[in-house]
Each structure stands twice: as C-alpha cells, then as structure tokens.
Amino acid sequence: MVSPSIPHLVAALSVAGSLVTAWIALYAWRRRDVAAATPFGALAAVASGWSLCYAGALIAETEGVASTLLTVGDAVGAQIAPLWIVFTIVYTRAERYQRPSIYALVWVVPAAYVLLVATGPIHGLTETSAQFMTASGITAPVLERTGVSVVYTAFSYLLLLGGYLQLVRFLIESRNVYRQQVVVIIIGSVVPLVANAVFAMGLSPHPGLNPTPLSFVLTGVIVSWALFEYDFLSVAPLASDMVVEELPDPVLVLDADDAVVKHNAAARAAFGADDPIGQDIEAIVPGIARRTDNGQLVSANAPDGSGTDAKYNPQLTEVTDQHGEYRGQLIVFRDVTAQQQRLDRIEALQAATESLIDARIDDEIADVAVSFVDRILDQEVAVVFLADTDGDTLRPAAVSDAVEAANGGSLSPLTPDDRTLWTRYEQSAGDGVVTDGWQWAPLSNVDVDELLVLSLGDHGLFCIGSRASGYTTGDRQFARILADGAETALDRVAREQDLRENRRIVRQHTEQLEFLNGVLRHNIRNGMQVIESNADLLEAHAGADPESRQYLDRIRDRTAELSSLTARIRSITDTVTTDPEDRLWPVELTPALREQIATMEQRHDDLQIDVDISDDPVVLANGLLEDVFEIVLQNAVEHNDAAQPHVEIEVVHVGDWIQVHVADNGPGVSDHFKESLFERDVAVSETAHGFGLYFVALILDLFEGDVWFEDNEPRGAIAVLEFQRAPDE
C-alpha cells in the first residue's frame, strides 16, 4: 500500500499558506489607506482561495470531489496574473494605465478562460474530470492539461512578465526613492513564479503536486513586510540617497512639519548650527519661506568656514512617496556668491555706460569712470589722467576720494619724469600691473601695493590701485570694459567738439558766401543794366551802319548770357546753402526735358532730336533740373562735328533710379577724358561759358544722383544722368 503522507503534508502546508495569505488579505484591507494595498489584498485573497481548493483536492476521497475542487481552483488561480498587473500599475503610479478600460482589457482573456472552464463538459475544450494517478510512490489527483489551458498559462506568463518590467522600470528611475522596497517586492514575487514554472515544465515529483500554493506563504510574508512593516516611508531614509555629505552646497532635509531631519557639513558651517536636527527651519534660516516665495537670495557664512559672507539661492524639492503623498522637502542652498558679484558688476557697468553716454565733457567722463571703480572692482584708489592740449603732461582729471583726502586736494600733473607711467601712455602698451617704480607723488601718500594701468589711447591713462596683491582675470576684464567705455566716450566727445567746430566754420563760410554772392549779383545786375542802357543810347547814334549794329548785337547777347549766368549762380548758391531736407522735392521730368529740347531745336535748325519717354517719371530734384538738361544738350550739339547733328534721348527705369540717356553722333569722349571731364578745372577751361559739365556734376551730387559718359555706337558719346525716383511715384 502506498503511503498518503506526502499528499497530506502538501495539503497541510497549502492550508497554512491559505491561512497566511488570508490574513495578509485582511491586513491589507485594514491598511487600504496605503496605495496599492487594495490590489495586493485582492491578490492575496485569490492566492488563499487557490491554495485552499488545492489542499481540499489533495485530501479528497473521490475523483468527483477532487475534480470539482481542482476546477474551481484553476478558475480562481486564473485571476493571479491580471491582479498582478493591476498591483504593479497602482504601485508604480502608472497613471496613464489606471483606467477602467485598461483593466477591462486585461480581464478579457481571464474571463473567457473561466467561462471555458465552467462550460468544459459541454464543449470539451477544457478538462474538468480529475483522475488519481500514482507516480514515484505518490498518489494524487491530476487534472489533464488541454490546449486551452496551455495557451492561458502562456498568456499568464506574459502578464506576469509585463508586471515585472513595470517594476524594473520603476526601480531604475533616477528619482525613485523606493528602490529597496521595489527590490524586496520583486524578489518575493519571483518565488511563486519559479514554483509554478517548475510544475508547468513537469519537474515536480508527481504531476498532481503543484508547489505554487506553498510558495504564497513565503511571498506573502516578504511583500507584506516590505509594504507595511519595514520603515521605507520615513523621510530620512527616503532622502538619504539625496544627501551627499561632501556636497559643497549646504543641504537641509525637512519633515512634513518643517523640522530638520538631515543636513550636511556645509549646512553646519553656513548657518552656524552644530546640531540642527529637530529644529524648525525658520530658527536656522530666518525668513526662508518669505525669501523663497519672493525669489530672494539668502545671506549666510561661506561654506568654506572662512567667515566671509556668501549668497545662496535656496532650491526646494518636495519629498513624496511613490503615491504622491507629501513627506517633507529637500532644500539645497546653491552658493551663487560669485554669480551675484558678477551680476552686481554687470549692473554697475551698465549704469556706468549710461552715465558715460550722457557725459558731455572730458572731466565728466573721468569722474564717471572713477566713481564706478568702487562698485565694479571694490577698490578705493583710482585716477584718470588726461592729456593736456600740448601733450607734454597728463593732468589728473578725476581722482577717488581716498586719493584726494590723502593729498589735501593738491594734485600735480603726470610728467615724462615718471618713466614707468609715461612710457605706458606714449607706447599705449596695453594693460598691465605695476608693483613699484611710479613717481607720481600723490600715489605715495596712499596705501597701494599694486597699480593696474589701463590705456585710454591718445587720451591718457586710467590707474586703479589695490592694497592686496593680485588682480583676478575677472577684475582685469571688468576694468578693461570700464576703460573701453571711457575711451569710447572720450572719442565721442572729441568728435563732437570737432563736429561743432566744423559746423561753426561751415556756418561762417556760408554766411560769407551768401554775403559775397549777394554783393556780386547786385553789382553784376547793376552793371548789366548800365551796359544795356548805354547800348540803347548807342543804337540811336549808330544809325543803319551794319558794322555798328553787329557790335551792339554782340554786346546785347553777351549781356543776356551774363545775366543768365548770374541767375544760375544764385540758384546754385541757394541750393547749396539750403538745409538738405528741404533742397529736393518731386519734379516731373518730362516737361523740363521737353522744354529744353524745344529750345535747342529753335537755336539749331539742322539739329535732329529723337525722344523715347514711355511714361511721366517723377524724380527728386528742384528748379535746377532744366539747367542740367540745357547744359547736357548744349554740350552734345556744340561739340558735334557731324554734317547733321543727331541726338537721341531715352528715359530708362533702373530699380529706384531713373536714368536719362543723351546720345549724340559727335566725335565721342576718350576713356582718359571720361574720368576728368566733370572736374572743375576742365569744366571751366574746356566747356561752354566756363561752366558746363562741372555744374552738371555738382547739381547731380546735390540731387544725390550721378552722371557719367559711355561710348555710343557707331560713334559719339552717351551722357547718362541718374536721378532718384520720387517716393510717391
């Protein structure tokens, strides 16, 4: 007879596992305020039911009872995998999966499997009849596995694998403070998985002995201990991996009542607290709540223990558990002393730049530079030397209060006798630190160990004294920026002075020109009137003598030319002396051009002029536009050696410019003469009436246009007049 001791022993252990997991389920229900306790309790309850059914089947006397208990246990155990998924979703706070639709989807296959098990006797897809089988001396009921059960087992393993992957992801998250707890849960949950795998692969000593229910005893104890009993949830262990004792910045960890529960050495040094544990944060850092709300910095001792003041930027991070419950906060006081000093310097430089821009004289610029040395470099000794008019000495244009107080306001100029400083001025040798050798007496009366000498170009020197040795790179950079600003301001003041002087000279010359022009026009006009009157008197005495009348006509023609020339000079003078904004206005080009064409055709009977104007262009010009066309047309005719002079005029639009091309069939213009044709000396000596093309170039320049000559084919030249298109065209 085969001994039944082993099945009964397994049944007893399964009952024990059922009782343990039932107690765990009850305990989880009582602690359901802890997140994930509810799905864990359901998981324990299902495991308890499965273990109990399996224990009953092992001690059943008949196959019918064993079949019923194994079938019910199979249906109950089918809920393990989906409940495991729900537990991992809730525990790891995977909120995007915490939806009824996801849960329903997870239970579709388990529900279908339970339905197939319940209706197995009808369709035969699942086996519900158990048979007692003896193997290895052990007799136990066995429920034959069908294809459906194998498929569902594989599906269950997929769900279990998904849950483990979710736990592993949660484990490796950089901000997860529950690493120890997650590791314990993973280890505890692996036990039944391994036990079930042993049974599924046929490694059990009997096909009816399933070690999985037994493993729930160990798993339940381990996981419940991790969730409810082990002190994973106190704030100090949660933040322990955040606090690095050697961190250079002060760190404080507070509990939910704002009491300090953890700190590092830098915090003790900064806030002067030997043992801040248990103290309220306001007692250690007064006003911390108000300062953090307003984004203000905190002043305290430097963390290096030097006793100097430091500026800290408190950065608060809430410490919560994986379920979002507030457990306290972590405060890291970032040492921003250097950044704040740099910011203060930048703000001071900005203010200095604004003051330098507003300064109008050299001494005011020097005062600004000296006044900002204390704010920017934290130095009290500063001097700005500026070159005097003859350049033989450098006068102290501005000195700091310390220099002035030490010398009683009596300051001598810097001369070439002080070779150390004077050489740097003469050679503009750049910035440098002088430790000794300066001979300017006022500096000997102040406590200065080093002198930072900055060149201001031709304007002078900017000297900054220090009682301590060594200027940092940052000190030199900021000092150079301040010196550059001062030098730029001095350049601007010098240019403004030159500009004012030039304007004075121009205004004086303009007034003189207007006076002389007025006198000249008055005298020439009166002289022309006298000549014309005398010509009229002579005409009465000349009678019909042809030669006498020829002389009179020549006098009248020349008088008219001189009167016209005087009027033209007056127009030029008015244009030159008029404000540039008022000297030009929109002028229609076509009427002015056609009027001069008509004049030329009246003067020259054999002249042929062809005109190509497609529209009515408007250019920026004034009343001198007609004079420009007259001179250019006259030049094309007078220098034309063809039997029949021919002039072609074309108006061309080129972007924002309008060009007038005046082409003739004369001898043309040589290349070397094209460059100098519009010069004043050439225009006076080689063009009509001593005026001509220089006048055209002058007026086109006032019109902000241009004029040049090109070659015409097969012979001749093309005068190109370029005007600005009027804005409203």
XYZ file of C-alpha atoms in Angstrom:
729
model
C 0.000 0.000 0.000
C 1.319 3.470 -0.915
C 1.665 5.882 1.969
C -0.507 9.010 1.692
C 1.805 11.066 3.876
C 3.264 13.286 1.144
C -0.086 14.483 -0.366
C -1.415 15.093 3.131
C 1.730 17.006 4.069
C 1.445 19.174 0.940
C -2.240 19.698 1.691
C -1.426 20.804 5.233
C 1.177 23.257 4.004
C -1.268 24.554 1.384
C -3.867 25.141 4.103
C -1.226 27.004 6.083
C -0.439 29.089 3.001
C -4.137 29.757 2.551
C -4.454 30.958 6.140
C -1.365 33.165 5.879
C -2.458 34.791 2.619
C -5.990 35.205 4.001
C -4.562 37.034 6.996
C -2.449 39.166 4.640
C -5.559 39.997 2.610
C -7.368 41.062 5.789
C -4.394 43.124 6.940
C -4.145 44.782 3.540
C -7.813 45.695 3.722
C -7.237 47.337 7.109
C -4.261 49.264 5.678
C -6.030 50.164 2.471
C -5.038 53.826 3.061
C -1.646 52.771 1.724
C -1.676 52.925 -2.047
C -1.538 49.517 -3.796
C -2.770 47.799 -0.608
C -6.180 47.070 -2.148
C -4.964 45.217 -5.279
C -2.351 43.454 -3.150
C -5.079 42.320 -0.735
C -7.156 41.026 -3.649
C -4.106 39.182 -4.941
C -3.562 37.600 -1.512
C -7.251 36.629 -1.244
C -7.171 34.885 -4.631
C -3.966 33.079 -3.664
C -5.646 32.000 -0.412
C -8.661 30.598 -2.280
C -6.486 28.768 -4.784
C -4.379 27.211 -2.000
C -7.461 26.120 -0.086
C -9.064 24.466 -3.157
C -5.808 22.680 -3.951
C -5.459 21.410 -0.378
C -9.019 20.050 -0.461
C -8.388 18.273 -3.768
C -5.273 16.547 -2.367
C -7.192 15.008 0.558
C -10.383 14.237 -1.399
C -11.503 10.618 -1.278
C -13.332 10.578 -4.633
C -12.445 11.757 -8.111
C -15.655 13.788 -8.313
C -14.773 15.936 -5.287
C -11.168 16.292 -6.452
C -12.336 17.290 -9.941
C -14.645 19.969 -8.581
C -12.014 21.461 -6.253
C -9.264 21.431 -8.901
C -11.590 23.041 -11.479
C -12.642 25.780 -9.042
C -9.009 26.285 -8.006
C -7.999 26.582 -11.667
C -10.627 29.286 -12.266
C -9.619 31.152 -9.102
C -5.892 30.894 -9.850
C -6.520 32.329 -13.319
C -7.031 35.727 -11.616
C -3.467 35.845 -10.249
C -1.885 37.221 -13.438
C -4.373 40.078 -14.109
C -4.370 41.065 -10.416
C -0.568 41.157 -10.536
C -0.736 43.583 -13.465
C -3.199 45.823 -11.589
C -0.998 45.743 -8.484
C 2.127 46.830 -10.397
C 0.223 49.583 -12.227
C -1.089 51.062 -8.978
C 2.136 50.563 -7.037
C 4.333 52.245 -9.657
C 1.849 55.099 -10.155
C 1.497 54.415 -13.865
C -1.455 56.787 -14.036
C -1.901 56.551 -17.785
C -2.833 52.871 -17.330
C -5.092 53.362 -14.296
C -8.301 53.420 -16.301
C -11.328 51.086 -16.267
C -10.884 50.439 -19.979
C -7.351 49.107 -19.383
C -8.495 46.921 -16.509
C -11.367 45.554 -18.586
C -8.949 44.771 -21.411
C -6.643 42.919 -19.010
C -9.552 40.726 -17.829
C -10.935 39.824 -21.259
C -8.816 36.676 -21.629
C -9.093 35.545 -17.957
C -12.876 35.945 -18.088
C -13.019 33.946 -21.317
C -10.868 31.225 -19.791
C -13.107 30.970 -16.691
C -16.123 30.711 -18.991
C -14.454 27.900 -20.962
C -13.575 26.068 -17.744
C -17.132 26.377 -16.431
C -18.618 25.045 -19.695
C -15.953 22.406 -20.262
C -18.335 19.430 -20.011
C -20.361 20.884 -22.873
C -17.676 21.622 -25.478
C -14.755 19.557 -24.184
C -12.151 22.286 -24.799
C -11.132 22.164 -21.148
C -10.763 19.154 -18.894
C -12.853 19.160 -15.711
C -12.526 15.495 -14.721
C -9.585 14.589 -12.491
C -8.117 11.115 -12.108
C -5.999 9.691 -9.318
C -2.510 8.888 -10.566
C 0.369 7.161 -8.817
C 3.937 8.174 -9.651
C 7.138 7.873 -7.642
C 5.157 6.195 -4.912
C 2.801 9.188 -4.592
C -0.927 9.061 -5.369
C -2.663 12.378 -6.109
C -5.487 13.657 -8.328
C -4.394 15.009 -11.722
C -6.379 17.338 -13.983
C -5.247 16.777 -17.540
C -3.958 19.919 -19.298
C -5.579 20.811 -22.632
C -4.523 23.158 -25.360
C -6.682 25.937 -23.909
C -5.029 25.668 -20.502
C -1.574 25.690 -22.074
C -2.421 28.834 -24.058
C -3.781 30.562 -20.988
C -0.706 29.590 -18.990
C 1.460 31.246 -21.650
C -0.785 34.320 -21.561
C -0.469 34.444 -17.760
C 3.308 34.409 -18.025
C 3.131 37.347 -20.449
C 1.074 39.321 -17.943
C 3.477 38.433 -15.159
C 6.412 39.483 -17.332
C 4.716 42.808 -18.078
C 4.311 43.434 -14.362
C 7.967 42.678 -13.692
C 9.060 45.019 -16.482
C 6.964 47.778 -14.945
C 8.631 47.168 -11.567
C 12.088 47.179 -13.131
C 11.329 50.477 -14.909
C 10.176 51.928 -11.619
C 13.293 50.595 -9.929
C 15.766 52.312 -12.249
C 14.031 55.686 -12.294
C 16.553 58.263 -11.161
C 14.196 59.973 -8.727
C 12.655 56.825 -7.266
C 13.315 56.722 -3.509
C 11.758 53.242 -3.068
C 14.497 51.187 -4.641
C 14.938 48.905 -1.620
C 11.219 48.258 -1.346
C 10.890 47.501 -5.065
C 13.782 45.054 -4.914
C 12.155 43.211 -1.994
C 8.809 43.015 -3.822
C 10.466 41.676 -6.976
C 12.347 39.027 -5.011
C 9.243 37.985 -3.076
C 7.065 37.732 -6.174
C 9.601 35.652 -8.085
C 9.185 32.734 -5.644
C 5.700 31.585 -6.826
C 6.687 32.242 -10.432
C 9.623 29.853 -10.127
C 7.467 27.298 -8.297
C 4.798 27.428 -10.995
C 7.412 27.164 -13.731
C 8.781 24.012 -12.088
C 5.291 22.491 -12.075
C 4.444 23.586 -15.647
C 7.656 22.089 -17.034
C 6.923 18.707 -15.363
C 9.814 18.910 -12.903
C 7.568 18.136 -9.937
C 7.967 14.562 -8.500
C 4.276 13.995 -9.258
C 2.132 15.660 -11.996
C -0.512 16.373 -9.375
C 1.780 18.078 -6.835
C 1.884 21.841 -7.537
C 4.321 23.767 -5.276
C 2.860 27.145 -6.293
C 0.298 27.429 -3.461
C 3.037 26.607 -0.948
C 5.196 29.446 -2.245
C 2.496 32.007 -1.470
C 3.337 31.637 2.217
C 6.854 32.995 1.703
C 5.805 35.562 -0.916
C 3.002 36.984 1.205
C 5.252 37.437 4.198
C 8.021 39.130 2.194
C 5.798 41.528 0.228
C 3.596 42.500 3.166
C 6.688 43.157 5.252
C 8.016 45.442 2.519
C 4.718 47.292 2.105
C 3.557 47.721 5.666
C 6.192 46.958 8.257
C 9.622 47.993 7.024
C 10.360 51.713 7.572
C 10.662 52.624 3.920
C 8.282 55.556 4.306
C 10.027 57.783 6.876
C 11.514 60.933 5.390
C 15.136 60.425 6.440
C 15.622 57.090 4.637
C 13.744 58.452 1.615
C 16.129 61.361 1.237
C 19.266 59.642 2.412
C 20.449 58.947 -1.112
C 19.906 62.609 -1.995
C 22.123 63.976 0.753
C 25.786 63.802 -0.043
C 27.887 64.693 2.951
C 30.673 66.048 0.783
C 28.389 68.227 -1.313
C 29.894 71.761 -1.262
C 26.473 73.407 -1.076
C 24.523 73.392 2.214
C 21.702 70.818 2.241
C 18.816 70.515 4.703
C 16.130 67.824 4.733
C 12.862 68.724 6.448
C 9.984 66.571 7.552
C 6.329 67.398 6.998
C 6.441 69.805 9.988
C 9.434 71.734 8.581
C 11.793 70.335 11.207
C 15.339 69.454 10.144
C 15.918 65.697 9.993
C 19.072 65.627 7.891
C 21.893 68.005 6.967
C 25.454 68.042 5.721
C 28.687 69.649 6.899
C 28.304 72.631 4.566
C 24.949 73.450 6.192
C 26.500 73.430 9.654
C 29.246 75.800 8.517
C 26.912 78.139 6.645
C 24.221 78.520 9.305
C 26.394 78.159 12.409
C 24.348 75.293 13.846
C 26.314 72.467 15.444
C 23.299 70.154 15.652
C 20.242 71.453 13.759
C 18.380 68.126 13.934
C 14.850 68.685 15.212
C 14.992 72.491 14.927
C 12.455 74.429 12.891
C 13.832 75.731 9.608
C 12.849 79.314 10.491
C 15.068 79.149 13.576
C 18.052 78.196 11.439
C 17.327 80.316 8.342
C 15.047 83.194 9.407
C 12.593 84.296 6.729
C 13.331 81.343 4.455
C 9.665 80.899 3.483
C 9.236 84.547 2.518
C 12.516 84.646 0.629
C 11.788 81.534 -1.387
C 8.307 82.785 -2.251
C 9.757 86.103 -3.491
C 12.736 84.534 -5.242
C 15.195 86.311 -2.923
C 18.670 85.138 -2.010
C 19.740 84.053 1.475
C 22.794 85.553 3.183
C 24.925 83.300 5.390
C 28.510 82.320 6.073
C 30.639 80.942 3.285
C 30.629 77.117 3.338
C 34.433 77.009 3.423
C 34.454 78.281 7.015
C 36.373 81.452 6.116
C 33.849 83.633 7.914
C 33.093 85.735 4.833
C 29.551 86.428 3.720
C 28.030 84.390 0.936
C 24.848 84.498 -1.109
C 22.720 81.375 -1.523
C 19.848 80.567 -3.839
C 17.569 78.110 -1.989
C 16.124 75.403 -4.223
C 13.234 73.457 -2.722
C 12.231 69.959 -3.780
C 9.281 68.197 -2.234
C 9.911 64.662 -0.970
C 6.931 62.461 -1.748
C 6.383 58.764 -1.790
C 5.526 56.924 -4.963
C 1.861 57.622 -4.318
C 2.278 61.383 -4.267
C 1.932 61.802 -0.503
C 3.944 64.716 0.909
C 6.688 63.560 3.299
C 8.837 66.669 3.595
C 11.199 68.699 1.467
C 14.815 68.879 0.455
C 16.481 72.323 0.384
C 19.748 72.787 -1.473
C 21.340 76.203 -0.921
C 23.263 76.905 -4.119
C 26.249 79.155 -3.487
C 25.768 81.974 -6.009
C 28.170 84.454 -4.408
C 30.418 84.649 -7.460
C 27.451 84.864 -9.837
C 25.848 87.601 -7.728
C 29.076 89.582 -7.608
C 29.373 89.292 -11.371
C 25.742 90.371 -11.769
C 26.337 93.367 -9.484
C 29.369 94.294 -11.553
C 27.445 93.983 -14.797
C 24.657 96.192 -13.437
C 27.250 98.730 -12.282
C 28.898 98.632 -15.719
C 25.535 99.205 -17.351
C 24.902 102.211 -15.118
C 28.425 103.484 -15.825
C 27.886 103.102 -19.575
C 24.651 105.087 -19.394
C 26.419 107.837 -17.443
C 29.305 107.863 -19.928
C 26.835 108.233 -22.782
C 25.249 111.238 -21.082
C 28.613 112.907 -20.331
C 29.425 115.914 -22.498
C 32.966 116.918 -21.466
C 36.217 115.085 -20.716
C 36.283 115.780 -16.984
C 32.739 114.491 -16.573
C 33.742 111.223 -18.261
C 36.749 110.909 -15.954
C 34.543 111.479 -12.887
C 32.147 108.744 -14.012
C 34.966 106.234 -14.537
C 36.500 106.898 -11.116
C 33.162 106.890 -9.290
C 32.310 103.391 -10.529
C 35.640 101.773 -9.597
C 34.453 101.083 -6.051
C 31.183 99.496 -7.256
C 32.743 97.435 -10.013
C 36.128 96.413 -8.565
C 35.695 97.149 -4.845
C 38.777 99.396 -4.913
C 39.148 102.841 -3.329
C 42.164 104.195 -5.225
C 41.639 105.380 -8.798
C 42.981 108.146 -11.053
C 42.160 109.189 -14.610
C 44.957 111.110 -16.350
C 44.023 113.085 -19.470
C 46.449 114.642 -21.922
C 46.620 118.421 -21.948
C 46.423 120.479 -25.118
C 50.138 120.408 -25.944
C 50.561 116.766 -24.893
C 53.525 117.481 -22.592
C 51.771 116.424 -19.392
C 48.848 114.332 -18.188
C 46.567 116.145 -15.796
C 44.665 114.231 -13.087
C 41.179 114.907 -14.427
C 39.491 112.817 -11.717
C 40.668 111.008 -8.571
C 38.913 108.876 -5.972
C 38.043 110.249 -2.539
C 40.876 108.293 -0.924
C 43.500 109.935 -3.157
C 42.014 113.393 -2.740
C 41.790 113.069 1.061
C 45.377 111.823 1.355
C 46.728 114.771 -0.652
C 44.533 117.570 0.596
C 43.204 118.304 -2.871
C 46.628 119.336 -4.228
C 47.449 117.148 -7.214
C 50.351 117.671 -9.576
C 50.266 116.597 -13.244
C 51.977 113.462 -14.507
C 55.127 114.362 -16.447
C 57.643 112.420 -18.565
C 59.827 112.219 -15.440
C 57.635 109.346 -14.260
C 59.003 106.954 -16.834
C 57.038 103.969 -15.545
C 53.631 105.501 -16.225
C 54.606 107.901 -19.014
C 56.067 105.090 -21.116
C 52.767 103.221 -20.966
C 50.992 106.350 -22.175
C 53.410 107.051 -25.009
C 53.541 103.491 -26.275
C 49.915 102.602 -25.481
C 51.483 99.399 -24.149
C 48.157 97.957 -23.100
C 47.009 96.936 -19.684
C 49.443 95.877 -17.002
C 50.088 95.711 -13.284
C 52.791 97.937 -11.836
C 54.099 96.939 -8.422
C 56.633 99.748 -7.942
C 58.570 102.425 -9.751
C 55.843 105.031 -10.199
C 56.928 108.534 -9.211
C 53.650 110.443 -9.209
C 53.769 111.871 -5.693
C 50.055 111.685 -4.758
C 50.137 107.880 -5.066
C 52.896 107.709 -2.467
C 50.512 109.114 0.133
C 48.002 106.247 -0.134
C 48.346 102.586 0.798
C 48.787 100.927 -2.599
C 50.668 97.704 -3.288
C 49.795 97.329 -6.965
C 48.624 99.653 -9.696
C 46.522 98.385 -12.593
C 47.336 100.714 -15.507
C 44.814 100.845 -18.361
C 45.433 102.714 -21.602
C 42.886 105.260 -22.805
C 44.585 105.603 -26.169
C 45.715 109.111 -27.039
C 43.519 110.498 -24.285
C 45.566 109.297 -21.302
C 45.678 106.603 -18.602
C 43.259 105.006 -16.150
C 45.015 103.773 -12.980
C 43.408 101.615 -10.270
C 45.275 100.893 -7.025
C 44.945 97.846 -4.784
C 46.123 97.231 -1.233
C 46.319 93.483 -1.862
C 48.488 91.788 -4.431
C 46.953 90.073 -7.400
C 44.189 91.156 -9.760
C 41.964 88.296 -10.861
C 41.152 87.718 -14.502
C 37.621 88.906 -13.802
C 38.927 92.115 -12.211
C 41.003 92.879 -15.284
C 38.168 92.108 -17.655
C 35.708 94.403 -15.894
C 38.329 97.132 -15.510
C 39.104 96.906 -19.236
C 35.420 97.146 -20.105
C 35.097 100.279 -17.956
C 38.229 101.754 -19.552
C 36.951 100.938 -23.050
C 33.698 102.694 -22.242
C 35.571 105.745 -21.009
C 37.843 105.777 -24.081
C 34.852 105.480 -26.406
C 33.128 108.342 -24.603
C 36.284 110.467 -24.881
C 36.462 109.703 -28.619
C 32.828 110.720 -28.965
C 33.365 113.985 -27.098
C 36.397 114.744 -29.274
C 34.402 114.040 -32.436
C 31.530 116.166 -31.181
C 33.930 119.024 -30.494
C 35.411 118.680 -33.986
C 31.921 118.489 -35.443
C 30.822 121.611 -33.601
C 33.922 123.419 -34.819
C 33.336 122.244 -38.390
C 29.725 123.357 -38.211
C 30.837 126.741 -36.952
C 33.294 127.057 -39.821
C 30.713 125.909 -42.370
C 28.154 128.317 -40.976
C 30.696 131.132 -41.108
C 31.696 130.271 -44.686
C 28.058 130.004 -45.705
C 27.311 133.417 -44.318
C 30.355 134.828 -46.106
C 29.366 133.090 -49.341
C 25.834 134.406 -49.136
C 27.144 137.915 -48.465
C 29.656 137.848 -51.319
C 27.140 136.234 -53.640
C 24.608 138.918 -52.834
C 27.139 141.665 -53.448
C 28.309 140.019 -56.671
C 24.794 139.542 -58.017
C 23.876 143.108 -57.109
C 26.933 144.605 -58.784
C 26.714 142.405 -61.892
C 22.990 143.073 -62.264
C 23.516 146.814 -61.937
C 26.455 146.652 -64.338
C 24.391 144.732 -66.922
C 21.613 147.302 -66.640
C 24.099 150.128 -67.242
C 25.563 148.305 -70.255
C 22.108 147.652 -71.721
C 21.092 151.300 -71.224
C 24.231 152.559 -72.907
C 23.730 150.075 -75.742
C 20.272 151.535 -76.291
C 21.754 155.056 -76.380
C 24.449 153.976 -78.833
C 21.843 152.425 -81.088
C 20.307 155.873 -81.679
C 23.676 157.221 -82.842
C 24.762 154.183 -84.816
C 22.090 154.607 -87.431
C 21.984 151.951 -90.131
C 25.673 151.145 -90.125
C 25.817 147.296 -90.327
C 29.133 147.037 -88.544
C 27.950 149.198 -85.638
C 24.785 147.141 -85.255
C 26.862 143.956 -85.264
C 28.821 145.266 -82.287
C 25.618 146.274 -80.496
C 24.075 142.827 -81.032
C 27.211 141.208 -79.640
C 27.020 143.437 -76.554
C 23.349 142.581 -76.013
C 23.961 138.792 -76.468
C 26.835 138.774 -74.028
C 24.867 140.856 -71.547
C 21.990 138.362 -71.695
C 24.386 135.450 -71.177
C 25.948 137.106 -68.135
C 22.504 137.861 -66.668
C 21.500 134.218 -67.170
C 24.777 133.074 -65.630
C 24.190 135.304 -62.611
C 20.722 133.845 -62.106
C 22.121 130.327 -62.387
C 24.826 131.045 -59.809
C 22.161 132.379 -57.498
C 20.164 129.150 -57.881
C 23.237 127.059 -57.136
C 24.047 129.106 -54.059
C 20.504 128.831 -52.772
C 20.579 125.056 -53.240
C 23.944 124.614 -51.525
C 23.019 126.743 -48.523
C 19.559 125.231 -48.094
C 19.000 122.517 -45.480
C 19.451 119.085 -47.175
C 15.961 118.042 -46.114
C 14.415 120.995 -47.938
C 16.533 121.283 -51.097
C 14.779 118.487 -53.072
C 11.172 117.723 -53.925
C 9.280 115.650 -56.528
C 9.643 117.157 -60.014
C 8.112 115.877 -63.253
C 10.978 115.041 -65.565
C 9.199 115.137 -68.944
C 8.092 118.836 -69.018
C 11.560 120.088 -68.026
C 13.235 117.887 -70.632
C 10.838 118.759 -73.482
C 11.163 122.483 -72.804
C 14.943 122.334 -73.229
C 14.569 120.141 -76.328
C 12.325 122.788 -77.883
C 14.855 125.497 -77.040
C 17.679 123.542 -78.675
C 15.612 122.919 -81.813
C 14.884 126.675 -82.105
C 18.556 127.557 -81.792
C 19.788 124.944 -84.279
C 17.794 124.451 -87.467
C 19.776 121.431 -88.641
C 19.527 119.584 -85.313
C 17.552 116.295 -85.158
C 16.391 115.119 -81.695
C 14.579 111.803 -81.125
C 12.880 111.259 -77.742
C 11.749 107.961 -76.147
C 9.729 108.564 -72.955
C 7.157 105.870 -72.215
C 5.586 107.460 -69.121
C 5.752 110.571 -66.945
C 8.525 109.843 -64.430
C 8.866 111.944 -61.279
C 12.311 112.456 -59.743
C 13.765 114.154 -56.667
C 15.148 117.479 -57.903
C 14.432 121.227 -57.882
C 14.418 124.183 -60.274
C 17.949 123.403 -61.454
C 16.710 120.344 -63.349
C 16.087 122.399 -66.516
C 19.606 123.863 -66.313
C 21.068 120.351 -66.180
C 19.224 119.330 -69.350
C 20.149 122.602 -71.089
C 23.876 122.175 -70.462
C 23.964 118.491 -71.436
C 22.013 119.128 -74.656
C 24.108 122.198 -75.463
C 27.281 120.153 -74.906
C 26.014 117.411 -77.272
C 25.349 119.989 -80.005
C 28.307 122.369 -79.667
C 30.931 119.604 -79.764
C 29.216 117.691 -82.582
C 31.265 117.592 -85.810
C 28.725 115.629 -87.881
C 27.193 117.167 -91.015
C 23.785 116.846 -89.364
C 23.883 116.682 -85.555
C 21.654 113.910 -84.232
C 20.686 113.466 -80.555
C 18.704 110.512 -79.162
C 17.134 110.811 -75.702
C 15.848 107.786 -73.788
C 14.421 107.532 -70.257
C 15.291 104.215 -68.545
C 13.914 102.878 -65.237
C 16.506 101.049 -63.111
C 15.015 99.994 -59.773
C 14.703 103.053 -57.552
C 16.568 105.159 -60.103
C 15.601 106.892 -63.324
C 18.266 107.371 -65.981
C 18.186 109.842 -68.864
C 20.461 108.741 -71.733
C 21.517 111.599 -74.077
C 23.330 110.062 -77.076
C 24.977 112.119 -79.860
C 26.770 111.301 -83.110
C 29.755 113.538 -82.447
C 33.427 112.615 -82.025
C 32.832 110.908 -78.669
C 34.832 111.151 -75.434
C 38.159 109.394 -74.915
C 38.464 106.998 -71.982
C 41.010 109.067 -70.043
C 38.901 112.197 -70.519
C 35.759 110.467 -69.205
C 37.298 110.367 -65.711
C 38.274 114.049 -65.578
C 35.593 115.635 -67.734
C 33.494 116.665 -64.723
C 36.377 118.205 -62.771
C 36.170 121.881 -62.037
C 39.327 122.990 -63.889
C 38.386 121.063 -67.031
C 34.850 122.342 -66.946
C 35.953 125.936 -66.670
C 38.547 125.777 -69.404
C 37.047 123.405 -71.947
C 33.276 123.738 -71.793
C 30.802 126.365 -72.768
C 30.801 129.663 -70.863
C 33.361 128.489 -68.306
C 30.679 126.456 -66.528
C 29.196 123.422 -68.222
C 29.686 119.848 -67.091
C 31.173 120.658 -63.679
C 27.880 122.378 -62.949
C 26.025 119.220 -64.030
C 28.181 117.031 -61.747
C 27.710 119.460 -58.863
C 23.933 119.565 -59.215
C 23.585 115.785 -59.665
C 25.603 115.375 -56.482
C 23.202 117.724 -54.683
C 20.350 115.666 -56.159
C 22.089 112.560 -54.658
C 22.316 111.183 -58.188
C 25.189 110.607 -60.620
C 26.432 111.423 -64.136
C 28.906 109.705 -66.444
C 29.776 109.196 -70.130
C 29.593 105.996 -72.165
C 30.534 105.212 -75.771
C 27.861 105.386 -78.455
C 27.765 103.137 -81.499
C 28.904 103.576 -84.218
C 30.319 106.915 -82.985
C 29.613 109.579 -80.439
C 29.037 109.601 -76.699
C 26.157 108.932 -74.308
C 25.715 111.191 -71.292
C 23.916 109.209 -68.550
C 22.062 111.284 -65.952
C 20.853 109.233 -62.951
C 18.135 110.612 -60.647
C 16.376 109.268 -57.572
C 12.831 108.137 -58.183
C 10.365 110.209 -56.153
C 8.919 108.175 -53.231
C 5.277 108.753 -54.158
C 5.674 107.567 -57.754
